[in-house]
Tab-separated table of C-alpha atoms in Angstrom:
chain	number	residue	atom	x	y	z
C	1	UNK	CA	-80.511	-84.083	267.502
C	2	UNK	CA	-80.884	-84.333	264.000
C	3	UNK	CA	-82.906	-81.998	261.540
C	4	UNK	CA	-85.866	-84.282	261.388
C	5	UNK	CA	-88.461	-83.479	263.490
C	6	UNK	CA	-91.183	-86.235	265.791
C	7	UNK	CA	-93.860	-86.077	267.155
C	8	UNK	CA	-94.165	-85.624	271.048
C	9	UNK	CA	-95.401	-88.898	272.718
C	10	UNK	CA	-98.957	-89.184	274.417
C	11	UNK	CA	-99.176	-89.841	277.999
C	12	UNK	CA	-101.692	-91.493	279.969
C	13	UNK	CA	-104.463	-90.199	282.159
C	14	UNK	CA	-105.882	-86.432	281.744
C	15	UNK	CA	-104.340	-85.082	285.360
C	16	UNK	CA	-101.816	-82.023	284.553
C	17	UNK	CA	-98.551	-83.633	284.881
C	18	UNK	CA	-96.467	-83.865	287.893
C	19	UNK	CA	-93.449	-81.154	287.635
C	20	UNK	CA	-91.993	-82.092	291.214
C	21	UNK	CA	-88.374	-82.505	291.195
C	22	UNK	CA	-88.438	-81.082	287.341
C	23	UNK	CA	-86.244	-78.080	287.799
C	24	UNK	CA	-84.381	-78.113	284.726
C	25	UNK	CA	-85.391	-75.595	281.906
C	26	UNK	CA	-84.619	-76.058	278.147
C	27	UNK	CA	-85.677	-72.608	276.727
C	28	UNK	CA	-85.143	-72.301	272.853
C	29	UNK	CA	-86.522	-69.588	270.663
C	30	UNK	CA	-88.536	-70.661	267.778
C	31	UNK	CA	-86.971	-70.200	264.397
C	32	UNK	CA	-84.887	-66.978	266.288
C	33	UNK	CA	-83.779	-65.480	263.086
C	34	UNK	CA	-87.094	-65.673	261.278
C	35	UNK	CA	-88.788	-64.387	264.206
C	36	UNK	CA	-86.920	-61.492	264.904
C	37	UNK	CA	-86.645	-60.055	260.793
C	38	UNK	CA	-90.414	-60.391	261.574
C	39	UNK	CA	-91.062	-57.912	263.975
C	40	UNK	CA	-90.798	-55.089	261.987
C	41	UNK	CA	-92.741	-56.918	259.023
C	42	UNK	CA	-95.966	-58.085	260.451
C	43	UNK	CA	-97.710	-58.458	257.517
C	44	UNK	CA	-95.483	-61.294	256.371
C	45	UNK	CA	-96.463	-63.720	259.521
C	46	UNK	CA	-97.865	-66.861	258.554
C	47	UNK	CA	-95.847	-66.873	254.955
C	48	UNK	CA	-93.023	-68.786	254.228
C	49	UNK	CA	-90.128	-66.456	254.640
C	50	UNK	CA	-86.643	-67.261	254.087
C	51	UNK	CA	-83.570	-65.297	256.180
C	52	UNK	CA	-80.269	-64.886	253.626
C	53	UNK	CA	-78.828	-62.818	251.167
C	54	UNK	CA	-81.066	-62.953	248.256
C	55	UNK	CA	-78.314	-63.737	245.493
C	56	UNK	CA	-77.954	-67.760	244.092
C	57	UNK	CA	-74.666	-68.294	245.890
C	58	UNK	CA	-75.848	-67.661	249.523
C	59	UNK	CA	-76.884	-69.463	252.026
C	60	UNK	CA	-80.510	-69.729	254.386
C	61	UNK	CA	-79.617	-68.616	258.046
C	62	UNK	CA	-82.991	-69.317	258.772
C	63	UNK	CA	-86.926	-69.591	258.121
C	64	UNK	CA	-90.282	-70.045	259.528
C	65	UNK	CA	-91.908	-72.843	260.041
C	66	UNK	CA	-94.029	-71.808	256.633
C	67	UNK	CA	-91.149	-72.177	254.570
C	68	UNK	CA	-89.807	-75.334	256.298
C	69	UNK	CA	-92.787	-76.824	255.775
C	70	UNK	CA	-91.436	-77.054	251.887
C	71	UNK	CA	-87.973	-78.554	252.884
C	72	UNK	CA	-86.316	-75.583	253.648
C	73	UNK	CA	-83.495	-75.816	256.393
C	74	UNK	CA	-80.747	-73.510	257.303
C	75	UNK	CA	-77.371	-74.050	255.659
C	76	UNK	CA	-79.097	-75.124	252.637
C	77	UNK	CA	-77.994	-72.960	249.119
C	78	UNK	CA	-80.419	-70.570	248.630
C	79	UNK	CA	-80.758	-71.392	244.786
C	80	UNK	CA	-81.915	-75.148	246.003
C	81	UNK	CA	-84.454	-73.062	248.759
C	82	UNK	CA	-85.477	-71.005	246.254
C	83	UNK	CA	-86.502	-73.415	244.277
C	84	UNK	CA	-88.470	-75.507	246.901
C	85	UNK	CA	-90.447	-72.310	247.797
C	86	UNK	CA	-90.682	-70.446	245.188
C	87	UNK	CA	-93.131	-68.240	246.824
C	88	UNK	CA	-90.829	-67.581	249.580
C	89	UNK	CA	-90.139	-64.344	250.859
C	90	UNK	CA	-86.202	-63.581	251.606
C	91	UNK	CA	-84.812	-61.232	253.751
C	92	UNK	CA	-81.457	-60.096	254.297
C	93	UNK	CA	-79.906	-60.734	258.121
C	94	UNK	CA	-80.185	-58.157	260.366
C	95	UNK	CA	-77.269	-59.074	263.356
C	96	UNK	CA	-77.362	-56.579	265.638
C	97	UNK	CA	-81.063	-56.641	265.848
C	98	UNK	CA	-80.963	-60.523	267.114
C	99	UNK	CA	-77.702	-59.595	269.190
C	100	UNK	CA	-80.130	-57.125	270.990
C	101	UNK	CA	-82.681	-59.558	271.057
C	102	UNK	CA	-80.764	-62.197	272.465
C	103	UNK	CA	-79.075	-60.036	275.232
C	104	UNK	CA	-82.400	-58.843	276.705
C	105	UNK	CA	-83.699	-62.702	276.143
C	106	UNK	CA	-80.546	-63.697	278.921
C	107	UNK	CA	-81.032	-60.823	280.813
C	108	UNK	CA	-84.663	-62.279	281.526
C	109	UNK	CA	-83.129	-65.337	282.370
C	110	UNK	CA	-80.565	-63.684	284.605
C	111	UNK	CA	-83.987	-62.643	287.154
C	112	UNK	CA	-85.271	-66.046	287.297
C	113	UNK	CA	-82.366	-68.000	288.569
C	114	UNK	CA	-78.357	-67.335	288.219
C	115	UNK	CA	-77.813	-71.076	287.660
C	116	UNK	CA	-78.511	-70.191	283.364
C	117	UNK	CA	-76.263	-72.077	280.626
C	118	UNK	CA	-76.390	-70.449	277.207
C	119	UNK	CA	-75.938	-72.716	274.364
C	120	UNK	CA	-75.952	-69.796	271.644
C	121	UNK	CA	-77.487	-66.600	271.249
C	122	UNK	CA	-80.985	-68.042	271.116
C	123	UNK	CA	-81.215	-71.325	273.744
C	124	UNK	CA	-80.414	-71.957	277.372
C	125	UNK	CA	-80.941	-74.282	280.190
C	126	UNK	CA	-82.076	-73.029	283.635
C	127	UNK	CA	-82.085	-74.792	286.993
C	128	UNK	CA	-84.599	-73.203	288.808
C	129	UNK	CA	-84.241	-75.248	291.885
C	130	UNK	CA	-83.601	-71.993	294.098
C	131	UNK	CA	-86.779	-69.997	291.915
C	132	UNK	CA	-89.144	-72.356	292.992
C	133	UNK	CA	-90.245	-70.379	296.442
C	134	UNK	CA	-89.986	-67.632	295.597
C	135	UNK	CA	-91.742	-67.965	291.641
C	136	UNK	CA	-94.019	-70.807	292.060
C	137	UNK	CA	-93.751	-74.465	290.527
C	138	UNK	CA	-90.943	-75.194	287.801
C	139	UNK	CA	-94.345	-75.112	285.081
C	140	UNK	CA	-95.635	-71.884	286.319
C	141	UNK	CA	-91.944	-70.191	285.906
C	142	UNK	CA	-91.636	-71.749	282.198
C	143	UNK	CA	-95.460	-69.929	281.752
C	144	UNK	CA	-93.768	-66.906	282.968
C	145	UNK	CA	-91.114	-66.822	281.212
C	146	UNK	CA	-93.100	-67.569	277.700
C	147	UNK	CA	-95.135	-64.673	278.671
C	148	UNK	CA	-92.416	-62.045	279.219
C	149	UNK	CA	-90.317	-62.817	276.019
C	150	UNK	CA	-93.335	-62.319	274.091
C	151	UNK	CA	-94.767	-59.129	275.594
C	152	UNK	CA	-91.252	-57.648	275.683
C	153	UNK	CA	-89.663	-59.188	272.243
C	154	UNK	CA	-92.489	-59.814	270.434
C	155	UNK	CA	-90.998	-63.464	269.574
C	156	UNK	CA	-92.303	-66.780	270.580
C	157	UNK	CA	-90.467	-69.917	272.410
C	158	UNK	CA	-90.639	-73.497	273.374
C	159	UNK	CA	-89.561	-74.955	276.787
C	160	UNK	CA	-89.388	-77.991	278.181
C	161	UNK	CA	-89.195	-78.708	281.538
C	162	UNK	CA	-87.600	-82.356	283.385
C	163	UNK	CA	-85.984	-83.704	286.034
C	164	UNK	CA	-82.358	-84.022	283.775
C	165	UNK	CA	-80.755	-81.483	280.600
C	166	UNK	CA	-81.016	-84.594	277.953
C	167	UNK	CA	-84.670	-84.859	278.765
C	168	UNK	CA	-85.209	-80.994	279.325
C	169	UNK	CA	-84.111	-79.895	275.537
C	170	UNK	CA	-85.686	-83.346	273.937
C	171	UNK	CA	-88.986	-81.806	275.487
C	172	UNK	CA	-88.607	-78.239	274.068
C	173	UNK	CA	-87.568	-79.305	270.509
C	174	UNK	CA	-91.066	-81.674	270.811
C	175	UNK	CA	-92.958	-78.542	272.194
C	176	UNK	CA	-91.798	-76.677	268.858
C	177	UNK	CA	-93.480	-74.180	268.003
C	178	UNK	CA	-94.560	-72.171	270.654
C	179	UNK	CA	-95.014	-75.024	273.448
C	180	UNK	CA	-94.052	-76.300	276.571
C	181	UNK	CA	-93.876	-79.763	277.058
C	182	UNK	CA	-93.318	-81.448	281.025
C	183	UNK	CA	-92.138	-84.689	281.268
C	184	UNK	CA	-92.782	-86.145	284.973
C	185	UNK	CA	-89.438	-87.897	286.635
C	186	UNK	CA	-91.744	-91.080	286.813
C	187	UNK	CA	-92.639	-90.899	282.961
C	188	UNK	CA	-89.397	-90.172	281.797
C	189	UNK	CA	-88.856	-93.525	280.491
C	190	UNK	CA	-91.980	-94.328	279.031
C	191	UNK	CA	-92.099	-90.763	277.220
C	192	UNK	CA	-88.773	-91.779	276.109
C	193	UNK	CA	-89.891	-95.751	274.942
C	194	UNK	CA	-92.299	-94.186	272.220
C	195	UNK	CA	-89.872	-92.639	270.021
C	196	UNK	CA	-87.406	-93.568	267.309
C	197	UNK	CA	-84.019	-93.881	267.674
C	198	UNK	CA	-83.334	-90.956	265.806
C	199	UNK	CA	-84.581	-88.791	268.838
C	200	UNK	CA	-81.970	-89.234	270.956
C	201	UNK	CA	-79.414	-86.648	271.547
C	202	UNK	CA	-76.516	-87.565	269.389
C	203	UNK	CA	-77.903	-89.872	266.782
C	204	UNK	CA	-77.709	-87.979	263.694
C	205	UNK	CA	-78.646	-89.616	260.070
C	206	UNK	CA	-75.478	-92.055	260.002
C	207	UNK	CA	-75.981	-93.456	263.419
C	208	UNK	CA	-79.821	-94.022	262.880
C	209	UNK	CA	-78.930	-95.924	259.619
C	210	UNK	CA	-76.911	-98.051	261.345
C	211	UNK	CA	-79.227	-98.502	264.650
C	212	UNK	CA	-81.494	-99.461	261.760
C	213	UNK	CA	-79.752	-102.062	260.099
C	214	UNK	CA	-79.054	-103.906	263.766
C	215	UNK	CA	-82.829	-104.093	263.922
C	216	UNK	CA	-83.377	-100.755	266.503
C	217	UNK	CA	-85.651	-98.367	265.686
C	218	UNK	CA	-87.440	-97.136	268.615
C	219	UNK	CA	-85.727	-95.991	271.737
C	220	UNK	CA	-87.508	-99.100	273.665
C	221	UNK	CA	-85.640	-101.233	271.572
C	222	UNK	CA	-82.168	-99.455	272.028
C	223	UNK	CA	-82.699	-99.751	275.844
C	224	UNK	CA	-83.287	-103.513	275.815
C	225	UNK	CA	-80.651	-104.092	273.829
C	226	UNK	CA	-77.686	-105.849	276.212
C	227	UNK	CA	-74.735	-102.663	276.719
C	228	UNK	CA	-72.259	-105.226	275.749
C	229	UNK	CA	-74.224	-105.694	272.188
C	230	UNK	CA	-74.407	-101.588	271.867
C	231	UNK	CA	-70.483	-101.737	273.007
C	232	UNK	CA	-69.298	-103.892	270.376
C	233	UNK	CA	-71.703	-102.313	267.134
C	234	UNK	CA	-70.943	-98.423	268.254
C	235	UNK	CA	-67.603	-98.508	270.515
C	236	UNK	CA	-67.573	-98.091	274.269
C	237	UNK	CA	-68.010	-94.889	275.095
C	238	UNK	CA	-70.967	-94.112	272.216
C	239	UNK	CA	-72.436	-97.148	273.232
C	240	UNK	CA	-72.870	-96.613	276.573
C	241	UNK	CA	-73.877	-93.180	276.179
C	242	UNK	CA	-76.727	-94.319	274.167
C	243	UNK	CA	-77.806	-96.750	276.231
C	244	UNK	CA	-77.933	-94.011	279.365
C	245	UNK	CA	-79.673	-91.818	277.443
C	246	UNK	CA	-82.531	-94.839	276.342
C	247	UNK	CA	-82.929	-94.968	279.903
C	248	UNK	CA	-83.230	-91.471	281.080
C	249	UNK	CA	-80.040	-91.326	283.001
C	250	UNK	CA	-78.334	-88.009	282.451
C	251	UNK	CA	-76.068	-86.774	285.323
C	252	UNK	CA	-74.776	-83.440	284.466
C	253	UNK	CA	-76.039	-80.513	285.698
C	254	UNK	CA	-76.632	-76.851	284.804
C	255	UNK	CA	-73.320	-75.265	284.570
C	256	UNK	CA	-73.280	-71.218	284.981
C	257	UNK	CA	-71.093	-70.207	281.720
C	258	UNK	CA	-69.978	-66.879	280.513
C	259	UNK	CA	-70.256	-66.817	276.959
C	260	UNK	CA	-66.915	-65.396	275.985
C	261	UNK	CA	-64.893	-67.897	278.135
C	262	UNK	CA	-63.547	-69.850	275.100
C	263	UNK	CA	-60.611	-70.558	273.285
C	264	UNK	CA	-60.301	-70.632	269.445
C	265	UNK	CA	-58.781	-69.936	266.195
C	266	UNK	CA	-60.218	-69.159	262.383
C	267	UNK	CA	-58.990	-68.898	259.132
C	268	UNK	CA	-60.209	-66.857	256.525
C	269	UNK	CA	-59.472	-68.755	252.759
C	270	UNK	CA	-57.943	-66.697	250.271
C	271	UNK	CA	-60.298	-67.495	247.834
C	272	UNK	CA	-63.679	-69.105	248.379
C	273	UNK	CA	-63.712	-72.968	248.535
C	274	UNK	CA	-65.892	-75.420	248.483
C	275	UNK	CA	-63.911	-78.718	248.589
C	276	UNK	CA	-65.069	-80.701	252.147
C	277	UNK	CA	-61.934	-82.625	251.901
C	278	UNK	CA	-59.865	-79.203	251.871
C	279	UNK	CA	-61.963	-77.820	254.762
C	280	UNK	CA	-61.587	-81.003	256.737
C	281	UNK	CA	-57.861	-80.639	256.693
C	282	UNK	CA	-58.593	-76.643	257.789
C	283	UNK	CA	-61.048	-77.893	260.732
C	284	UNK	CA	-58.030	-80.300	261.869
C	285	UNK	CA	-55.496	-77.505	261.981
C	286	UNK	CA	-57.823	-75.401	263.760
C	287	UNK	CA	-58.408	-77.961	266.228
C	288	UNK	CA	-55.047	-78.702	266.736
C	289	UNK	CA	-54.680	-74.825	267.246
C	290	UNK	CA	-57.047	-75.023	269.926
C	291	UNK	CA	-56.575	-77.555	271.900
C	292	UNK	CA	-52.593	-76.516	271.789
C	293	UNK	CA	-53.706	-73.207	272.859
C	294	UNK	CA	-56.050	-74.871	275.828
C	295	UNK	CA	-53.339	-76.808	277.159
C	296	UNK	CA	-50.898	-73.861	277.143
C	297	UNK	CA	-53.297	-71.810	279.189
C	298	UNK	CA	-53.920	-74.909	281.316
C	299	UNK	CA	-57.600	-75.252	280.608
C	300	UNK	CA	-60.165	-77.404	279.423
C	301	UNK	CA	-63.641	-77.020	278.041
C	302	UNK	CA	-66.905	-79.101	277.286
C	303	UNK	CA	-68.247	-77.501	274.361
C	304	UNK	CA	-67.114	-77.311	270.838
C	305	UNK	CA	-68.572	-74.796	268.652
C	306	UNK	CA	-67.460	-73.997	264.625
C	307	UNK	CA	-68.342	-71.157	262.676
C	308	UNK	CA	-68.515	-71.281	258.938
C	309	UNK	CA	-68.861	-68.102	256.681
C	310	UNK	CA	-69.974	-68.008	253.183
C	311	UNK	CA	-69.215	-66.369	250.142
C	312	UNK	CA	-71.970	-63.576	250.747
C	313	UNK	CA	-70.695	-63.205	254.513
C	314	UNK	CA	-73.646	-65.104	256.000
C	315	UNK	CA	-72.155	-66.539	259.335
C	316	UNK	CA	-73.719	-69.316	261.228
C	317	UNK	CA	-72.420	-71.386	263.857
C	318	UNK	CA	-72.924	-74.603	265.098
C	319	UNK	CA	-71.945	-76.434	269.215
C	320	UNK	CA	-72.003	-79.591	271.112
C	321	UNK	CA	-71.750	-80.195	274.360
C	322	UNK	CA	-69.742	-82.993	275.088
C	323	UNK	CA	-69.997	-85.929	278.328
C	324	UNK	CA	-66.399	-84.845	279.925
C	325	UNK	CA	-64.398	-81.646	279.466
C	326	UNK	CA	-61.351	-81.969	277.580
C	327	UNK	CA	-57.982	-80.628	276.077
C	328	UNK	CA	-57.289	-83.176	273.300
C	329	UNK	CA	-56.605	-82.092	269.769
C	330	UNK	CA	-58.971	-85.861	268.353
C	331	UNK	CA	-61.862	-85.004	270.633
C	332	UNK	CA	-62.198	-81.288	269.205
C	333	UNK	CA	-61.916	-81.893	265.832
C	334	UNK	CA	-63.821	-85.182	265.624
C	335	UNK	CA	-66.680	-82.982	267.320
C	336	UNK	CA	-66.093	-80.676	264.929
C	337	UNK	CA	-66.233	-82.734	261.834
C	338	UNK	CA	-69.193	-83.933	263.201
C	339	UNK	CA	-70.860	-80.417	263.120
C	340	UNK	CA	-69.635	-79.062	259.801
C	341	UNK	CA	-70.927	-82.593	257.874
C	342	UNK	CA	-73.922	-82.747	259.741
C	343	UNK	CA	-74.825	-78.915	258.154
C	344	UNK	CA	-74.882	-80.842	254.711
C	345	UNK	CA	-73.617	-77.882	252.327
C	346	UNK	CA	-73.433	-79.653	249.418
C	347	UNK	CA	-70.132	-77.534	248.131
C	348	UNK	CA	-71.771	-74.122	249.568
C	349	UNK	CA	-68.638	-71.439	249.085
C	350	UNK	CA	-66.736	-70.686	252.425
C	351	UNK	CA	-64.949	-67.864	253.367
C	352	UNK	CA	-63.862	-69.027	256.740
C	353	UNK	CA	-64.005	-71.549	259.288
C	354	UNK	CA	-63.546	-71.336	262.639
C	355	UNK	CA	-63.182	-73.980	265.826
C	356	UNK	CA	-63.785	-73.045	269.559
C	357	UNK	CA	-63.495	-74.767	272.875
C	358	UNK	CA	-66.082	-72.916	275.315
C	359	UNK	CA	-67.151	-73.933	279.110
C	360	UNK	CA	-63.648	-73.456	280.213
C	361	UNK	CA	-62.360	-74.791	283.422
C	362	UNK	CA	-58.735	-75.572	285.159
C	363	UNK	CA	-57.241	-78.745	284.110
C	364	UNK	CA	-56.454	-78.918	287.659
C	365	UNK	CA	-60.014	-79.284	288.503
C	366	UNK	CA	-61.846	-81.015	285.509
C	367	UNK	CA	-61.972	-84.735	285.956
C	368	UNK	CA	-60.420	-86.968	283.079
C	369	UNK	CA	-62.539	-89.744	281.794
C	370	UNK	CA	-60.361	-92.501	280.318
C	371	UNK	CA	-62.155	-94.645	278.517
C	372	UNK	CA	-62.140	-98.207	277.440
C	373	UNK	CA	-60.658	-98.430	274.291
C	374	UNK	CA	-57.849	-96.122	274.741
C	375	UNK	CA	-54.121	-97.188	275.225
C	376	UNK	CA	-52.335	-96.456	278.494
C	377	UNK	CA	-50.182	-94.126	276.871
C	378	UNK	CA	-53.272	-92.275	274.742
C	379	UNK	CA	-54.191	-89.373	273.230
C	380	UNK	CA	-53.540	-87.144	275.666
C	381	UNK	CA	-49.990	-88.408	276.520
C	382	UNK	CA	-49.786	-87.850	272.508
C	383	UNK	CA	-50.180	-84.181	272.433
C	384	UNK	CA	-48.871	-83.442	275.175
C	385	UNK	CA	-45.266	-85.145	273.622
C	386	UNK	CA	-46.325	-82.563	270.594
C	387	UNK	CA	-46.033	-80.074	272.919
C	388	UNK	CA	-42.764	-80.701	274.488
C	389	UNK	CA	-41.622	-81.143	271.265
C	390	UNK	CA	-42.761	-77.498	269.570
C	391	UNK	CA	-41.497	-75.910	272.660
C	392	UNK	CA	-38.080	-76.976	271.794
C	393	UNK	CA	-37.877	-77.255	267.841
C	394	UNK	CA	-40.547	-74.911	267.078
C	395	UNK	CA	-44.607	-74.875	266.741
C	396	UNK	CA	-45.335	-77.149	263.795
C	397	UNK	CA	-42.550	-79.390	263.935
C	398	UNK	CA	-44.374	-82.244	264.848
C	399	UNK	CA	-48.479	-81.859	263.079
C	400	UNK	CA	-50.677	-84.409	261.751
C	401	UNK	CA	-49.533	-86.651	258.913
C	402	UNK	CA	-52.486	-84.946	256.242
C	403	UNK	CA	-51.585	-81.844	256.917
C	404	UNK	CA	-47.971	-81.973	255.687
C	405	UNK	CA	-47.515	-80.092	252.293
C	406	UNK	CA	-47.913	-82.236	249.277
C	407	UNK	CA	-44.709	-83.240	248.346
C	408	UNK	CA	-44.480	-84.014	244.447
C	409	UNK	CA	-43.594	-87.915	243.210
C	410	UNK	CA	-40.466	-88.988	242.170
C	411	UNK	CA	-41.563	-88.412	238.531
C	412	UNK	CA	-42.526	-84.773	239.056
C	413	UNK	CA	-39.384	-83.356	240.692
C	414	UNK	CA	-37.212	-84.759	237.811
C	415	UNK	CA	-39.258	-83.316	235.410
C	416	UNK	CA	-39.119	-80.156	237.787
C	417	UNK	CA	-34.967	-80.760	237.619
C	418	UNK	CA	-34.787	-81.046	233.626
C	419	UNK	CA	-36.592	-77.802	233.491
């Protein structure tokens, strides 16, 4: 989902809605961050308070919904949040207070149902199919659960509760903030009709452009459109995830993860950078790293997270969840591309990068999904040569073409030779 933020359809008829069969949970804690610094500063609540280190050259982490009200968004330079709302308050970070925060938040989740799937320190889903007897209906646990994290936190959050995870976190983002939001399996697809194209999971600002220009703009339109057409503007496999997702069809389930099953690597710059085409090449090393160090192990993950660190040591991270687990070095940095542009830092200074591959299974027991487009000897038959061939001449001896050193023209090493 992108930054921008819609409004939550209307639905017919003034009967509570229908939560049968809607046992997926989407729990996300509103502006975490903000939230938390808050607790011990009560009389800022309802002012627009910005979360960062209060020089120019940082970063926001986060804010309330006060302050984004002005334009302010996390990963934006605090000099251009600053001058947005001027009448902001900032606050320096306080980690270990949200890592508290966020380990009693799971731990709450860990006596509704063991079926819980973090997505970061501040968001999970639930499947509360085995609550439901003993707890009440899927709505009355998501009341419960609102109730305890704000009696025993002091914070607020959103949850949305359906019948599938794509529908489940659309509905908690709409709920925002302080909500819930139920969408009936027999409304799912007109709830999902009445928004824009820019909704749907996936479709950041480049994608809706281009939805745009082929004449889609609401998700209606995107799910009448023939899966061929979406095929040949967007590629097989985005186009047909798109067109899934118009329709409501979402089969994955709630996966149990531990957080700290992941495999990764970071590198800390020896002097702060801010060129994107430098950290590119740094996110493609890493992600070669990874995915080198995945297959070694024999594993293979779903999610790809980065981390990016700034100048003033403000640390945020970033994750997506991808359709199919995987081990190959293109799908984990593509993802992770995807992540670092979409944070927009407009040549913020970085002190380090990081990529990880989390949700972790055996490659013996995660099914590959081959898909259209690809040759019969692919991507994965590509790295895996890579591998065969470091484990004889050495690790490096076979990388990516751009991240060769730069080797000086013809011109430069003779002047280098007459010198």
């Amino acid at each position: 989902m992108s930054r921008r933020q819609f409004t939550a359809p209307t639905r017919g008829g003034t009967e509570p809605p229908d939560d049968t069969g809607c046992t997926v949970l989407h729990v996300d804690m509103d502006a975490f961050y903000a939230s938390a610094s808050l607790i011990s500063r009560p009389e800022l609540r309802g002012r627009p308070v910005i979360i960062g280190g209060a020089s120019g050259r940082s970063v926001v982490l986060s804010a309330t919904y006060e302050a984004r009200a002005f334009g302010v968004a996390s990963a934006m330079p605090m000099a251009r949040a600053r001058r947005l709302c001027p009448q902001a308050v900032v606050i320096e970070p306080d980690h270990r207070r949200y890592a508290a925060i966020s380990e009693a938040v799971m731990a709450t989740f860990a006596t509704i149902t063991e079926s819980v799937e973090p997505l970061s320190l501040d968001e999970a889903f639930l499947d509360v199919a085995g609550a439901v007897r003993r707890l009440g209906r899927p709505t009355q646990i998501a009341e419960q659960l609102r109730d305890t994290i704000a009696d025993e936190q002091g914070i607020t959050c959103s949850v949305g509760v359906a019948s599938t995870k794509f529908v489940a976190k659309l509905a908690s983002t709409l709920a925002k903030p302080d909500g819930l939001i139920v969408v009936p399996r027999e409304e799912v697809v007109s709830f999902l009709h009445q928004l824009p194209v820019g909704a749907i999971w996936g479709v950041g600002d480049k994608t809706e452009e281009h939805l745009h220009r082929l004449g889609l703009r609401t998700v209606a339109d995107l799910a009448h459109t023939p899966l061929e057409t979406l095929q040949r503007a967007l590629g097989d496999v985005a186009g047909r995830s798109l067109h899934d997702l118009a329709w409501g069809r979402d089969p994955r389930s709630v996966v149990p993860e531990r957080r700290e099953k992941s495999i990764g690597a970071d590198e800390t710059f020896a002097h702060d950078i801010d060129d994107p085409v430098r950290i590119h090449r740094e996110l493609l090393r890493l992600a070669d790293r990874t995915a080198a160090r995945a297959r070694s192990a024999g594993m293979m993950g779903r999610t790809v997270s980065i981390k990016v660190r700034f100048s003033d040591f403000t640390t945020i991270t970033r994750a997506k969840t991808l359709r199919h687990h995987t081990d190959v070095s293109r799908d984990i940095f593509s993802t992770a591309r995807e992540l670092y542009d979409r944070l927009g830092l407009q040549r913020a200074r970085i002190r380090l990068v990081g990529v990880r591959l989390e949700g972790l299974v055996p490659s013996s027991v995660a099914p590959i999904q081959a898909t259209l487009d690809e040759p019969e000897h692919g991507w994965r038959e590509a790295d895996r040569a890579v591998d065969r061939a470091s484990a004889r001449f050495g690790a490096g001896s076979v990388r990516p073409a751009s991240l060769m050193p730069d080797r000086p023209s013809g011109s430069q090493r003779e002047r280098r030779d007459l010198s």
